[in-house]
mmCIF file of C-alpha atoms in Angstrom:
data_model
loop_
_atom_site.group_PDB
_atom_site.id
_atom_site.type_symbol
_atom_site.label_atom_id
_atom_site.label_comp_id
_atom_site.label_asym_id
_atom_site.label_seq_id
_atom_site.Cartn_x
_atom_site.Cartn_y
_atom_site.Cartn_z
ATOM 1 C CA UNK A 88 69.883 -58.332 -30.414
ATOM 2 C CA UNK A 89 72.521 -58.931 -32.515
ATOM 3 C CA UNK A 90 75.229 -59.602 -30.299
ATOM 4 C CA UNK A 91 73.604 -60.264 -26.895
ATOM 5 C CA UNK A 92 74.588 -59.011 -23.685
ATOM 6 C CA UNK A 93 72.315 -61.401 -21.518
ATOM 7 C CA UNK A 94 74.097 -63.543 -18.998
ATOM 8 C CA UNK A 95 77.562 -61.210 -18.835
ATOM 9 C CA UNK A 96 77.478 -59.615 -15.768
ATOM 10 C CA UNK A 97 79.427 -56.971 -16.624
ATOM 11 C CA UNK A 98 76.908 -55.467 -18.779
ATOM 12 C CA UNK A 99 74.135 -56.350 -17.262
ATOM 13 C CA UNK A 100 74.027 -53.317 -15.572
ATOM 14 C CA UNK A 101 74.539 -51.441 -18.915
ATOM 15 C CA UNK A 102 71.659 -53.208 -20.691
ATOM 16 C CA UNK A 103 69.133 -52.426 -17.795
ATOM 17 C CA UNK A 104 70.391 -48.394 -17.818
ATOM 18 C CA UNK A 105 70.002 -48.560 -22.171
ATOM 19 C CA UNK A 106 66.097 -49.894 -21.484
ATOM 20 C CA UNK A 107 65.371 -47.434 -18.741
ATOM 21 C CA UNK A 108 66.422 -44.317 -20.702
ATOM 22 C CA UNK A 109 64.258 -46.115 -23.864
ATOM 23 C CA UNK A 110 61.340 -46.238 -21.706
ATOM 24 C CA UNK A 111 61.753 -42.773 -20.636
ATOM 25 C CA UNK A 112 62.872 -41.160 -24.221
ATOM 26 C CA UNK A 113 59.419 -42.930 -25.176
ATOM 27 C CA UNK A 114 57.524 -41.414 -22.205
ATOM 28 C CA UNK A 115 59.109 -37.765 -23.227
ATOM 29 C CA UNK A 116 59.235 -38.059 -26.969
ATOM 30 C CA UNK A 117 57.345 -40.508 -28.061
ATOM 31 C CA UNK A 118 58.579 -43.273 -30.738
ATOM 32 C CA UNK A 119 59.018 -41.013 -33.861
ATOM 33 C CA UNK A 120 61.009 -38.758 -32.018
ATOM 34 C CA UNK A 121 63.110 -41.491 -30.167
ATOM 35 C CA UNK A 122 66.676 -40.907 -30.872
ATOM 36 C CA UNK A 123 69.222 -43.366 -29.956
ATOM 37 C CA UNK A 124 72.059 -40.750 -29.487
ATOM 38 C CA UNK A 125 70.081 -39.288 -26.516
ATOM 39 C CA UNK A 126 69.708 -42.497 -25.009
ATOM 40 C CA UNK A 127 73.205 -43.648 -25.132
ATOM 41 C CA UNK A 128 74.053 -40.464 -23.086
ATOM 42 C CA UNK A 129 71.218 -40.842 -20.791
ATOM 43 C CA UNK A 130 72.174 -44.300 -20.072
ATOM 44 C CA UNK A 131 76.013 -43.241 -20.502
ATOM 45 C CA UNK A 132 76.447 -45.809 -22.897
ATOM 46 C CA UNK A 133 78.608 -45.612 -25.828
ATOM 47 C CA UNK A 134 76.447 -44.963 -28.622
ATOM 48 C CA UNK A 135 78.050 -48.043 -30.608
ATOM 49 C CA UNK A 136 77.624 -50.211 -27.786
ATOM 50 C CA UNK A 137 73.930 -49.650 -28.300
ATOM 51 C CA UNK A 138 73.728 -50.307 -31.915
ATOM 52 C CA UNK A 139 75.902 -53.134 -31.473
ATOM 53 C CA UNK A 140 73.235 -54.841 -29.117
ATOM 54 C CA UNK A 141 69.944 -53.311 -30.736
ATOM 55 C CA UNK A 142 70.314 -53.475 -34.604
ATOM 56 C CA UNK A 143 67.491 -50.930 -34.988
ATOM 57 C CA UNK A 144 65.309 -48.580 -33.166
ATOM 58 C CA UNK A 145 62.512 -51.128 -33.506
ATOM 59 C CA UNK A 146 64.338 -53.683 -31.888
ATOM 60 C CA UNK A 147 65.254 -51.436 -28.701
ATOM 61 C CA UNK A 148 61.196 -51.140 -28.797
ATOM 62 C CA UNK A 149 60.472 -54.577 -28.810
ATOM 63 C CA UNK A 150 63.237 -55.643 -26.232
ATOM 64 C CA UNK A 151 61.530 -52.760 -24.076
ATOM 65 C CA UNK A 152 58.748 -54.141 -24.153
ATOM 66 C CA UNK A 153 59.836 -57.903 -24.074
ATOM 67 C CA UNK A 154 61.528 -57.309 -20.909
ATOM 68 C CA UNK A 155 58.540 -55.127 -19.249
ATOM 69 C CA UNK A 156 60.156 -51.643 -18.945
ATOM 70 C CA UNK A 157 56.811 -50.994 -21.602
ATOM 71 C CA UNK A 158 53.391 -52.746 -20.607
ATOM 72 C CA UNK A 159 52.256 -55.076 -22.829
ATOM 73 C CA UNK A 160 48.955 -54.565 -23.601
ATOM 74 C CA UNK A 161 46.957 -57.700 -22.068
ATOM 75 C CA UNK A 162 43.804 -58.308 -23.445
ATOM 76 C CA UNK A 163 41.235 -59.434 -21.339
ATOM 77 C CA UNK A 164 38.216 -61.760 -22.902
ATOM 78 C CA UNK A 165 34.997 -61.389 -21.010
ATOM 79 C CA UNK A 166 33.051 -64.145 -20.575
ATOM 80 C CA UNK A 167 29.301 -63.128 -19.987
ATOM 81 C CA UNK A 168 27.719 -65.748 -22.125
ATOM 82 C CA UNK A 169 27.267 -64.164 -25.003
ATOM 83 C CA UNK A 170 29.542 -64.567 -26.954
ATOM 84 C CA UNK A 171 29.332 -62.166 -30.015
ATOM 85 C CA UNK A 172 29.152 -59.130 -27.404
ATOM 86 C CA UNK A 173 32.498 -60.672 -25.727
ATOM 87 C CA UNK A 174 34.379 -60.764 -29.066
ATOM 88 C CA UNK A 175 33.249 -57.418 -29.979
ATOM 89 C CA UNK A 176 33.964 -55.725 -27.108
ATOM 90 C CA UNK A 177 37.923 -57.407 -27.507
ATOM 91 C CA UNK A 178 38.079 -56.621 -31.143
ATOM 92 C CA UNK A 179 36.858 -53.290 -30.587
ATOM 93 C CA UNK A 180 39.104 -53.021 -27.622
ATOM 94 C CA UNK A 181 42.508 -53.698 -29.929
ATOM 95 C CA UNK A 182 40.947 -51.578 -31.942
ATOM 96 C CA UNK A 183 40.371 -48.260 -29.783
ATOM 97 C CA UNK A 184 43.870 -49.102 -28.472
ATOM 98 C CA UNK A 185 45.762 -49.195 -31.991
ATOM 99 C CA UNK A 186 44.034 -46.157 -32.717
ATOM 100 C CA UNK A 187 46.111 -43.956 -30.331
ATOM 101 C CA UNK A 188 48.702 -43.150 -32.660
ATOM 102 C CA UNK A 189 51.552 -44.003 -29.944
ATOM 103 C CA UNK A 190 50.364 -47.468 -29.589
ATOM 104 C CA UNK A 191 50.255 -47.870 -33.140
ATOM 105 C CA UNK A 192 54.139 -46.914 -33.146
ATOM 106 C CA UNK A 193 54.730 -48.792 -30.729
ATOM 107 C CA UNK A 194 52.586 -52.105 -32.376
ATOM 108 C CA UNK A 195 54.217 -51.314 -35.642
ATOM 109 C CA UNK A 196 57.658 -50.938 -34.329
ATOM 110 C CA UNK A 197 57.084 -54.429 -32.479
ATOM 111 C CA UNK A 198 56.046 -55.976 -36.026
ATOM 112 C CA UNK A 199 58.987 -54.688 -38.011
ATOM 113 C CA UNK A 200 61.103 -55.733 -35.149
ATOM 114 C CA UNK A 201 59.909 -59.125 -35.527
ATOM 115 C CA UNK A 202 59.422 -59.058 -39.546
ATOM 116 C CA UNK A 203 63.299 -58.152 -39.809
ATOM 117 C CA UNK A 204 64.690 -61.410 -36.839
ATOM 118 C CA UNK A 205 63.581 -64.465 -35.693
ATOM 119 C CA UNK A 206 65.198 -64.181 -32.302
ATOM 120 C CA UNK A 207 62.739 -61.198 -31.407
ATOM 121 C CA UNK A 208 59.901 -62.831 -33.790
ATOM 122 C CA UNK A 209 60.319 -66.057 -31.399
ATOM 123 C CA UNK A 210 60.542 -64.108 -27.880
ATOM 124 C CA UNK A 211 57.297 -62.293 -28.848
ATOM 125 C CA UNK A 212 55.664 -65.432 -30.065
ATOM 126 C CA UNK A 213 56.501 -67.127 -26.981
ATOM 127 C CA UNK A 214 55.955 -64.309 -24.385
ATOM 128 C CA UNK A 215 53.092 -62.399 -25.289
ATOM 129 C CA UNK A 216 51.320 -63.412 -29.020
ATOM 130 C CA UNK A 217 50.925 -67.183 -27.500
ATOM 131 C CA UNK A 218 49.315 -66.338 -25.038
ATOM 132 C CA UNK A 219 46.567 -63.890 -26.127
ATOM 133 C CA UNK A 220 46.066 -66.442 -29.146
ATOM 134 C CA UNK A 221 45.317 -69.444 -26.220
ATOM 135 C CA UNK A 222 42.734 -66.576 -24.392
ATOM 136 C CA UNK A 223 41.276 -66.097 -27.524
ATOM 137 C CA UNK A 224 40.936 -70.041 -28.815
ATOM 138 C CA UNK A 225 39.739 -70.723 -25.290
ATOM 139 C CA UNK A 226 37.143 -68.468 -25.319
ATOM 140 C CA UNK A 227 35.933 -69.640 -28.724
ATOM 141 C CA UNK A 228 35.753 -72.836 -27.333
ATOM 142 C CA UNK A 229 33.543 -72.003 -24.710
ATOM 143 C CA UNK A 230 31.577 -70.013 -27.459
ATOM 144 C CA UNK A 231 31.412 -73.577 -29.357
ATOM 145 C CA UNK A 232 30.337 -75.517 -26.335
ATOM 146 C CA UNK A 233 27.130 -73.247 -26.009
ATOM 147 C CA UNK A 234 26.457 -73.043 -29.796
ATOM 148 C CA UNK A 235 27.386 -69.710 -30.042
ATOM 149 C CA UNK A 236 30.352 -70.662 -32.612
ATOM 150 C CA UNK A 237 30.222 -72.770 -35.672
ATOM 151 C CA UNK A 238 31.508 -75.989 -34.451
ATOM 152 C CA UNK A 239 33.282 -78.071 -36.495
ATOM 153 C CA UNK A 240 36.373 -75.667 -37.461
ATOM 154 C CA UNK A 241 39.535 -75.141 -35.627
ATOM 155 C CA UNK A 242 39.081 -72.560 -33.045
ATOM 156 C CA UNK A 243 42.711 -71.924 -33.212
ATOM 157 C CA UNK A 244 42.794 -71.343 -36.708
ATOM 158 C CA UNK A 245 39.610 -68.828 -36.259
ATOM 159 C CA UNK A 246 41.676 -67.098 -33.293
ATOM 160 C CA UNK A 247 44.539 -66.599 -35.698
ATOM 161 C CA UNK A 248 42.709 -65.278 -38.306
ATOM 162 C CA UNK A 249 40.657 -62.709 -36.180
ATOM 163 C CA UNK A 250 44.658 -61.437 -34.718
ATOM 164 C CA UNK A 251 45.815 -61.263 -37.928
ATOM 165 C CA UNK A 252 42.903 -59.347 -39.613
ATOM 166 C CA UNK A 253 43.797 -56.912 -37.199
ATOM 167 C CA UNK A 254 47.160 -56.879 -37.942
ATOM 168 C CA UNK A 255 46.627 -56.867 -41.468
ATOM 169 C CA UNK A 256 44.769 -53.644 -40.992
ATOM 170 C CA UNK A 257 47.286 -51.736 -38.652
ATOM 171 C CA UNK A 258 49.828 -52.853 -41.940
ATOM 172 C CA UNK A 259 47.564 -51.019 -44.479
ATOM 173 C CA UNK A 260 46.601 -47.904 -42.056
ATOM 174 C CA UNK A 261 42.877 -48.773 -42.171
ATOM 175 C CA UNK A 262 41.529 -48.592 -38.691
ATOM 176 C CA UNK A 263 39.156 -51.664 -38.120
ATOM 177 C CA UNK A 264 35.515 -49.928 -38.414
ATOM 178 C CA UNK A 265 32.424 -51.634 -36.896
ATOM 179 C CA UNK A 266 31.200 -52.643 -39.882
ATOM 180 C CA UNK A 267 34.926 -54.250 -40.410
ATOM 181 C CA UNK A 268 34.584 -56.040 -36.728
ATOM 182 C CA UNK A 269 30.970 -57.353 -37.195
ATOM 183 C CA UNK A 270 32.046 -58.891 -40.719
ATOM 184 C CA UNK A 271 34.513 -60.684 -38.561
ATOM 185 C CA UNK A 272 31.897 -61.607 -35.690
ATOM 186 C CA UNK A 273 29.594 -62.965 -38.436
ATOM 187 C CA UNK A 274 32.193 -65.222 -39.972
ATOM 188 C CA UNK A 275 32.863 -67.449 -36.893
ATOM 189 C CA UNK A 276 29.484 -66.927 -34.637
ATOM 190 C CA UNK A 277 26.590 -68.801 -36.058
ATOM 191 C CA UNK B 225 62.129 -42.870 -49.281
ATOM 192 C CA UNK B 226 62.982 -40.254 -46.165
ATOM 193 C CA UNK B 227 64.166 -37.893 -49.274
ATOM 194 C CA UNK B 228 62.429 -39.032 -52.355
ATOM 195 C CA UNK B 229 64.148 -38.575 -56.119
ATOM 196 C CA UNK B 230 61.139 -39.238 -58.020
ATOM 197 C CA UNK B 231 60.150 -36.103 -60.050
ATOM 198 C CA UNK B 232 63.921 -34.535 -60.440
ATOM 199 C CA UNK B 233 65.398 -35.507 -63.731
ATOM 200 C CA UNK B 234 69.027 -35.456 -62.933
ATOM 201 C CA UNK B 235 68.639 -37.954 -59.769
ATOM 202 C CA UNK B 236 66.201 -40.099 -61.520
ATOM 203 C CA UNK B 237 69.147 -42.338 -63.370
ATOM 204 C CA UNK B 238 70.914 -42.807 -59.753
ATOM 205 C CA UNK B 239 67.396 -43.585 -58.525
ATOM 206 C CA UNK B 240 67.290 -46.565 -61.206
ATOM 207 C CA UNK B 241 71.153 -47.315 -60.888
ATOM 208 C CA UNK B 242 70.580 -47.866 -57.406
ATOM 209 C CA UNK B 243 67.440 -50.380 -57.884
ATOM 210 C CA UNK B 244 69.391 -52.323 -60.565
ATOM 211 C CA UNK B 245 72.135 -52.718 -58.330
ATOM 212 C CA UNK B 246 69.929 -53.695 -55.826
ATOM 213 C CA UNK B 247 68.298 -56.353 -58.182
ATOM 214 C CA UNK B 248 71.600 -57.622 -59.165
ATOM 215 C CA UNK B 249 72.687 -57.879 -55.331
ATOM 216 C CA UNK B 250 69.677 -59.579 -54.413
ATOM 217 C CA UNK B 251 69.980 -61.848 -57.243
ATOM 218 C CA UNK B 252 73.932 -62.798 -56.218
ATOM 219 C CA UNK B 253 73.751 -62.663 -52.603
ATOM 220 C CA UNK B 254 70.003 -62.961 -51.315
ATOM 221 C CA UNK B 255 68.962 -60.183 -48.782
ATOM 222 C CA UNK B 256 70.294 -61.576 -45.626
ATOM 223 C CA UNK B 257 73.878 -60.498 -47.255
ATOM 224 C CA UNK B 258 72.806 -57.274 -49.087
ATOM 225 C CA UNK B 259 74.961 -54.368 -48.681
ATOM 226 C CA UNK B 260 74.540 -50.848 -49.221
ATOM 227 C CA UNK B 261 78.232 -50.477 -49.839
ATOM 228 C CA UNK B 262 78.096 -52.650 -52.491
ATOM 229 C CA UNK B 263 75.232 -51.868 -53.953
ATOM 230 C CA UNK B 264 76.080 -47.949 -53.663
ATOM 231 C CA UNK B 265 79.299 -48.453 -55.523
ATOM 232 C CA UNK B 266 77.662 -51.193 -58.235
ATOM 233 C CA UNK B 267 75.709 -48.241 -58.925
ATOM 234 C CA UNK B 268 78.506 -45.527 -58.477
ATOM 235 C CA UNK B 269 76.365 -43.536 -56.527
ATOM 236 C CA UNK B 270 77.349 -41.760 -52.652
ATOM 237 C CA UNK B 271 76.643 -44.518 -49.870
ATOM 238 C CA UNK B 272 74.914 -41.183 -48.506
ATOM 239 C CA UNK B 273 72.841 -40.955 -51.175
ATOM 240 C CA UNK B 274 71.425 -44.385 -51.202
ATOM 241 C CA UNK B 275 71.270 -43.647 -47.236
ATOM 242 C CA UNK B 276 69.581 -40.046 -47.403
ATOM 243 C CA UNK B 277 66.687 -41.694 -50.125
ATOM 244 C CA UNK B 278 66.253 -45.175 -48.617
ATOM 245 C CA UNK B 279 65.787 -45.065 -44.448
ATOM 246 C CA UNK B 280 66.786 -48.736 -44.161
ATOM 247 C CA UNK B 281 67.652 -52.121 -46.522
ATOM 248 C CA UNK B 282 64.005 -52.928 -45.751
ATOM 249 C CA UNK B 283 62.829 -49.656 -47.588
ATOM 250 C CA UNK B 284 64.966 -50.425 -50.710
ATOM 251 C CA UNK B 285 63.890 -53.663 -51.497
ATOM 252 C CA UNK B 286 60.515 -52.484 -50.862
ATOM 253 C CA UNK B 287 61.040 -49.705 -53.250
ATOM 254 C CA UNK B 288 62.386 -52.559 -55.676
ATOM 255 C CA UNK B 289 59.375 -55.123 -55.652
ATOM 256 C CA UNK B 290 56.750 -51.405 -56.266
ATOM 257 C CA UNK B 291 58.829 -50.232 -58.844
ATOM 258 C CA UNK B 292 58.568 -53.743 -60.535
ATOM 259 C CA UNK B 293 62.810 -54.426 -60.532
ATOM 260 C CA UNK B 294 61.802 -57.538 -58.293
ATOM 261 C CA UNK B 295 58.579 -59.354 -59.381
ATOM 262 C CA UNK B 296 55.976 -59.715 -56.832
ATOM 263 C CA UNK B 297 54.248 -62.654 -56.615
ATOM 264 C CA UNK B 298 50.731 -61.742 -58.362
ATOM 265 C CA UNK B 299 48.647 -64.842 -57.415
ATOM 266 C CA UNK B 300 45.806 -66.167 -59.264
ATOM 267 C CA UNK B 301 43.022 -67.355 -57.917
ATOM 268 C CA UNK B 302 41.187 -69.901 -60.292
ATOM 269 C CA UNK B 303 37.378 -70.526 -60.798
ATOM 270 C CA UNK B 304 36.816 -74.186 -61.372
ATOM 271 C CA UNK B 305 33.391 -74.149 -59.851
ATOM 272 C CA UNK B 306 34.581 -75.519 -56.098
ATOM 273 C CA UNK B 307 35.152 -73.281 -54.072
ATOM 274 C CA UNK B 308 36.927 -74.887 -51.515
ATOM 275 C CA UNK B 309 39.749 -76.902 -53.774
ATOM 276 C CA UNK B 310 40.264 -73.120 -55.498
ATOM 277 C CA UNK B 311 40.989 -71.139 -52.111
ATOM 278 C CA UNK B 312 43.047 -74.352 -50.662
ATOM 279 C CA UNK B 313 44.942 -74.205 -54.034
ATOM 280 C CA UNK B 314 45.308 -70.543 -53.524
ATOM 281 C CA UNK B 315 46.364 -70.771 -49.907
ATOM 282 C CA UNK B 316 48.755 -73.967 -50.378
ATOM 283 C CA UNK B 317 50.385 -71.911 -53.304
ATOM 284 C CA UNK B 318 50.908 -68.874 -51.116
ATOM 285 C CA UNK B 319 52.438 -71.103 -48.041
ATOM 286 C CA UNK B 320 55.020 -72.856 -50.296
ATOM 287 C CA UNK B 321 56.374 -69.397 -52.014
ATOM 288 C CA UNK B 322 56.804 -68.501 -48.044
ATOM 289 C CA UNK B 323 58.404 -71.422 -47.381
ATOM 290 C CA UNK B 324 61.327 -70.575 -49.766
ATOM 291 C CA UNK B 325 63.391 -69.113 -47.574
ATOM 292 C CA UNK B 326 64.287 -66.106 -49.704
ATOM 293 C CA UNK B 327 60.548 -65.581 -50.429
ATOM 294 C CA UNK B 328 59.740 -65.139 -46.753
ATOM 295 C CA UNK B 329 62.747 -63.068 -46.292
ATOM 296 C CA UNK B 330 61.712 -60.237 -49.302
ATOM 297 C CA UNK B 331 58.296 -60.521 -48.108
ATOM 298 C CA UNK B 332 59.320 -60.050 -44.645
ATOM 299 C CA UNK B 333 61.545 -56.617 -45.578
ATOM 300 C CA UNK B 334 58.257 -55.518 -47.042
ATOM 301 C CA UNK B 335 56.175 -55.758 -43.794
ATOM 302 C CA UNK B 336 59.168 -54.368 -41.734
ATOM 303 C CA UNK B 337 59.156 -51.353 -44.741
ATOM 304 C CA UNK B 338 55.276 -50.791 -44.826
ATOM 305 C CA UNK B 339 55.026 -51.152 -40.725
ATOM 306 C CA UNK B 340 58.080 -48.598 -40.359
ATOM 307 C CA UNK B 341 56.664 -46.066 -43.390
ATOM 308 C CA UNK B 342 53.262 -44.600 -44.094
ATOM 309 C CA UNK B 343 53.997 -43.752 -47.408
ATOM 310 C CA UNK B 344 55.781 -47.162 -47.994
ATOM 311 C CA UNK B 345 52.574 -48.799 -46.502
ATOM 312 C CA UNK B 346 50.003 -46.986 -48.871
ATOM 313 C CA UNK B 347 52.363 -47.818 -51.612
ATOM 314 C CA UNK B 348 52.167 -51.372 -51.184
ATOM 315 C CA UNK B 349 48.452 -51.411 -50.700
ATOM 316 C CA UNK B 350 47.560 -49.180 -53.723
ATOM 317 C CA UNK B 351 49.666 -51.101 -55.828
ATOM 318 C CA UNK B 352 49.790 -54.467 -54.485
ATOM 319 C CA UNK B 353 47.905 -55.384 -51.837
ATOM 320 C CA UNK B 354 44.708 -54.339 -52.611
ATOM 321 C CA UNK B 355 44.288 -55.912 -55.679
ATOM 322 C CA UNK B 356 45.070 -59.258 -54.252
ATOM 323 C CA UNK B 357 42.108 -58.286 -51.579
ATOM 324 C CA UNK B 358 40.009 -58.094 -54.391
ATOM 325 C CA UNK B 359 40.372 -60.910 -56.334
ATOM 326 C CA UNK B 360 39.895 -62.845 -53.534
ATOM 327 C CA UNK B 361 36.756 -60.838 -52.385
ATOM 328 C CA UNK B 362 35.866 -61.625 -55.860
ATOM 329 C CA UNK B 363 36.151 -65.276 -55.694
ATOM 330 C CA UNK B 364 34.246 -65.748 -52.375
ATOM 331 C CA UNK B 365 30.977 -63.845 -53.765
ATOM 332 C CA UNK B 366 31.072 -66.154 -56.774
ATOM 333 C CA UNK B 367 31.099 -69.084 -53.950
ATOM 334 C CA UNK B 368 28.451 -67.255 -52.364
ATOM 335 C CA UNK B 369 26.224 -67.045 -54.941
ATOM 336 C CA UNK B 370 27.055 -70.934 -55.656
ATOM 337 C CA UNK B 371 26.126 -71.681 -51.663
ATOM 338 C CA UNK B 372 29.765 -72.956 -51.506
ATOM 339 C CA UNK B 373 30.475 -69.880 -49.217
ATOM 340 C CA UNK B 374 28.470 -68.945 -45.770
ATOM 341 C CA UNK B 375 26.243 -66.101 -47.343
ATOM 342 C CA UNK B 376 25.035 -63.348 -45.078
ATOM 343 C CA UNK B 377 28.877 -62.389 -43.850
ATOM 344 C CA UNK B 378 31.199 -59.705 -45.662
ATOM 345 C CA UNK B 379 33.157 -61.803 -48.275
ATOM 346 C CA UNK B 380 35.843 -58.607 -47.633
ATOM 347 C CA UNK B 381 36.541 -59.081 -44.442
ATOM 348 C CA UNK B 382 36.930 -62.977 -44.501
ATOM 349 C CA UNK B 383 39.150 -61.920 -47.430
ATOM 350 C CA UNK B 384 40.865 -59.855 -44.964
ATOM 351 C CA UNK B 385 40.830 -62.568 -42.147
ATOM 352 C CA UNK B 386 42.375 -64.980 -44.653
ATOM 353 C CA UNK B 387 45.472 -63.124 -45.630
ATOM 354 C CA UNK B 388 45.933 -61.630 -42.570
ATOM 355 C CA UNK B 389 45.728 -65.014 -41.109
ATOM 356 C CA UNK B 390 48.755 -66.242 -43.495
ATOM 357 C CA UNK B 391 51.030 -62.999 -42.946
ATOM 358 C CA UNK B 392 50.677 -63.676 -39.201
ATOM 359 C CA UNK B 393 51.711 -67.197 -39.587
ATOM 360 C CA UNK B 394 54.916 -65.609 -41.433
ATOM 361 C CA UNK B 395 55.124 -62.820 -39.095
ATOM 362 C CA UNK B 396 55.301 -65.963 -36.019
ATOM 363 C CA UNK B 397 57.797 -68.039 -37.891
ATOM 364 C CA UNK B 398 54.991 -71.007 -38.030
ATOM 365 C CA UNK B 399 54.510 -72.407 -41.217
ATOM 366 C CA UNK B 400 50.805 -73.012 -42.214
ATOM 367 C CA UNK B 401 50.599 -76.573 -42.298
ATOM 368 C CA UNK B 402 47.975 -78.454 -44.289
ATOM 369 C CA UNK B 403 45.488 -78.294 -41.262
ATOM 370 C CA UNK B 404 45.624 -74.910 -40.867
ATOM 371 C CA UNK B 405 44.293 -74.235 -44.087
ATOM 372 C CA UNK B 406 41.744 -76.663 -43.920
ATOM 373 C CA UNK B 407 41.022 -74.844 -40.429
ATOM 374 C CA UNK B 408 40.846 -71.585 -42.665
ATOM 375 C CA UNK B 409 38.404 -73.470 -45.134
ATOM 376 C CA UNK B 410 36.329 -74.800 -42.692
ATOM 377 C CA UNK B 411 36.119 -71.049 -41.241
ATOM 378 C CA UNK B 412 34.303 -69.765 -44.351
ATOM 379 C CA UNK B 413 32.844 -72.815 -46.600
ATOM 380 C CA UNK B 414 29.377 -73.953 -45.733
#
């Protein structure tokens, strides 16, 4: 946001209307569609107060989601004991998921968001990427423990590049094939 | 562009007047402080204009870097024979243009552009992107067949895991340290 309203009472109450009508202008319309005029008047807002707080649609998307009006999508990582089928079924998971094309708005808006400030980049890193990228390294590590992972490497550095190799692809509109996944599996299982 | 001007004749010299202008902004100011006033009258073109063919100061400078008015970085990847001391090279060099700050701010504009635009996003990989993918595809099969590269795994998808790992590094505000690329090497030399 780039002049913040958190912490003044006042407009507290203005902030939490803005976010409810976003959450239900996505429900209705979807994220293409999203129009801040109709917001403002939903929330009866002043149009200018909005884009005084939100300097884009993308960052009214992320706060959204930052602030859990929009679930987050948490990723679960099985732990059966294999390891390769665990991974796959995540990556294949995110992968399913970004290819409903409202998540993918909604994943793209949430990178652009954070590409264009380092406030929002910071909140996301903090409240949600963080943690999915310690579920993931801890999982390796369990992986590593029963051989099922080439030891010897940084599992964080391996969690960070399977998240960003799907990332990359959501950037360049290729949806992750299996082929694409088990390339990945067969890079960091032995 | 929401409204593109390639193809007409008459708008094609506001298209370019526009882009120099841009240039010459980003060149005086940086892009934190580019303005689309400014650069609308530099170019003596309609702040509507520039408004109506650009959707945002993300899309313009992307439009800039593909239409060559900004240089993108076009990195080479050498072939000394080790593999490893070529792709740390090639990873260390990529990190330090990032950590310029105006570097990782045109770079971030792009992935804000290309996650807010299909068309920007194709762009970018038709032009750009991919042929950075495959040089570095490229590279890893030649350490394959030297055994300086774990063989039986899709060099294109560790090529994918690698840059994706640095542009979400970028995209988290975390810059990769020395470690992290050696967790990176580790990750796909033998």
């Amino acid at each position: 946001m780039a002049d913040s309203p958190r912490g003044r009472a006042r407009s507290e109450s203005a902030r939490q209307a803005i976010l409810e009508a976003t959450r239900d202008e996505l429900a209705a319309s979807g994220y293409d569609k999203l129009s801040i005029d109709r917001i403002a008047t939903a929330a009866g807002a002043g149009k200018q107060t909005v884009y005084r707080w939100y300097r884009s649609k993308n960052e009214l998307v992320a706060e959204c989601i930052l602030e859990g009006y929009v679930p987050a999508r948490t990723a679960v990582i099985a732990d059966s004991g294999e390891a390769r089928d665990d991974l796959r079924a995540w990556l294949r998971g995110f992968a399913d998921f970004l290819a409903e094309p409202e998540n993918a708005a909604l994943i793209r808006a949430c990178t652009a968001a954070a590409a264009e400030s380092d406030e929002v980049a910071v909140r996301f890193y903090e409240s949600l990427t963080a943690t999915n990228e310690a579920a993931l390294t801890a999982r390796l590590d369990s992986a590593v423990r029963r051989g099922q992972v080439r030891a010897g490497t940084s599992t964080a550095a391996m969690s960070e590049a399977l998240i960003g190799a799907m990332l990359y692809r959501l950037l360049v509109r290729q949806a992750p094939t299996d082929e694409f996944i088990d390339g990945l599996l067969d890079m960091v299982c032995v």
